[in-house]
Amino acid sequence: MGKASGPPGQGIRLFFVLCLCLLPSVISSEDLQKIPLYLKGKEIRVEVARTPEERAQGLMGRRHLGKEEGMLFVFEEEGYHRFWMKDTLIPLSIAFIDREGRIVQITDMKPLTLTSHAPPKPILYALEMTQGWFSKNGIKVGDRVRFSK
C-alpha cells in the first residue's frame, strides 16, 4: 500500500472547492421561496421569482408543476414585461397583473417556442400556472390576486 502524496487535508479542501463550484448548478428555481396566493377564494402555492436571474430562469427545464402550484414574477417597476417559452417544457397559462393585483390579461403559451407574450398595459406581476388552470377555476380578466385571505 502506497503513501498518499500531498499535504494533509488537501483532499478535504479539494472536495469543498468542487462543492462550491457545483453549487450554482445544484440550486434550481425549485429552491425559490413558496408563498400562498388567493384568487376568488382559492389558495395556491407559488414560487416567487424576484431577481432578474430568477425571472430569466422561470420554469425552464421543469418537467412538471403541481396541480395548485405556479410561479409569481415580481418586477421592480411597472412595464410591458414580455415572456417566452424557450426551454420551457410545460404548457403554461400566464396572467398579467397590474399594481392593484387585477388580472389584465390571461394568455396560453406553447412549450419550447420563442413567441413573445406581452401584456396590453403595464404590469407589476405575472403569474404562470399549468395551461388551462385559470379557465378551469373560473379566473378571468378583472379578477384580483391577493397576498392574504
Coordinates of C-alpha atoms in Angstrom, one line a residue, residues 26-119:
V26 CA -27.5 22.3 -8.0
I27 CA -29.6 25.3 -6.9
S28 CA -32.6 25.5 -9.2
S29 CA -35.7 27.6 -9.4
E30 CA -37.4 24.8 -7.4
D31 CA -35.5 26.2 -4.4
L32 CA -37.3 29.6 -4.5
Q33 CA -39.4 30.7 -1.6
K34 CA -43.1 29.5 -1.9
I35 CA -45.9 31.7 -0.7
P36 CA -49.7 31.3 -0.7
L37 CA -51.8 33.5 -3.1
Y38 CA -55.5 33.8 -3.2
L39 CA -57.8 34.0 -6.3
K40 CA -61.5 34.0 -5.9
G41 CA -61.2 32.3 -2.5
K42 CA -58.9 29.6 -3.9
E43 CA -55.4 29.2 -2.3
I44 CA -52.4 28.3 -4.5
R45 CA -48.7 28.0 -3.6
V46 CA -46.3 29.9 -5.8
E47 CA -42.6 30.2 -6.1
V48 CA -41.5 33.8 -6.2
A49 CA -39.1 35.0 -8.9
R50 CA -37.8 38.4 -7.7
T51 CA -34.4 38.9 -9.2
P52 CA -33.5 39.3 -12.9
E53 CA -31.8 35.9 -12.8
E54 CA -34.7 34.1 -11.2
R55 CA -37.1 35.7 -13.7
A56 CA -34.9 34.7 -16.6
Q57 CA -34.8 31.1 -15.4
G58 CA -38.5 30.9 -14.6
L59 CA -39.9 27.4 -15.1
M60 CA -37.3 26.5 -17.8
G61 CA -36.3 22.8 -17.7
R62 CA -39.1 21.7 -15.4
R63 CA -40.9 18.5 -16.3
H64 CA -43.9 19.1 -14.1
L65 CA -45.7 21.6 -12.0
G66 CA -48.1 20.8 -9.1
K67 CA -51.8 21.0 -9.6
E68 CA -52.2 24.1 -7.4
E69 CA -48.7 25.5 -7.8
G70 CA -47.2 28.2 -10.0
M71 CA -44.6 30.9 -10.3
L72 CA -45.1 34.5 -9.5
F73 CA -42.8 37.0 -11.2
V74 CA -42.3 40.2 -9.3
F75 CA -40.8 43.3 -11.1
E76 CA -39.2 46.3 -9.6
E77 CA -41.1 48.7 -11.8
E78 CA -44.3 48.5 -13.9
G79 CA -43.8 47.9 -17.5
Y80 CA -44.7 45.9 -20.6
H81 CA -42.7 42.8 -19.4
R82 CA -42.6 40.1 -22.1
F83 CA -42.4 36.3 -21.7
W84 CA -41.5 33.5 -23.9
M85 CA -41.3 29.7 -23.6
K86 CA -37.7 29.0 -24.6
D87 CA -36.5 25.8 -22.9
T88 CA -39.8 25.6 -21.0
L89 CA -41.3 22.0 -21.3
I90 CA -44.6 22.5 -19.6
P91 CA -47.6 24.1 -21.4
L92 CA -48.5 27.2 -19.3
S93 CA -51.1 30.0 -18.9
I94 CA -49.9 33.4 -17.8
A95 CA -51.9 36.0 -16.0
F96 CA -50.5 39.6 -16.3
I97 CA -51.3 41.5 -13.2
D98 CA -51.3 45.3 -12.5
R99 CA -50.1 47.0 -9.4
E100 CA -53.5 46.8 -7.7
G101 CA -53.5 43.0 -8.2
R102 CA -56.0 43.0 -11.1
I103 CA -55.6 40.5 -13.9
V104 CA -55.3 42.5 -17.1
Q105 CA -54.8 39.5 -19.5
I106 CA -54.6 35.7 -19.4
T107 CA -52.7 34.0 -22.3
D108 CA -51.9 30.4 -23.1
M109 CA -48.3 29.7 -24.0
K110 CA -46.9 26.7 -26.0
P111 CA -43.8 24.9 -24.8
L112 CA -40.4 25.4 -26.4
T113 CA -41.5 28.4 -28.5
L114 CA -39.9 31.8 -28.9
T115 CA -43.2 33.6 -29.3
S116 CA -43.2 36.8 -27.2
H117 CA -46.2 37.3 -24.9
A118 CA -46.8 40.9 -23.7
P119 CA -49.5 42.5 -21.6

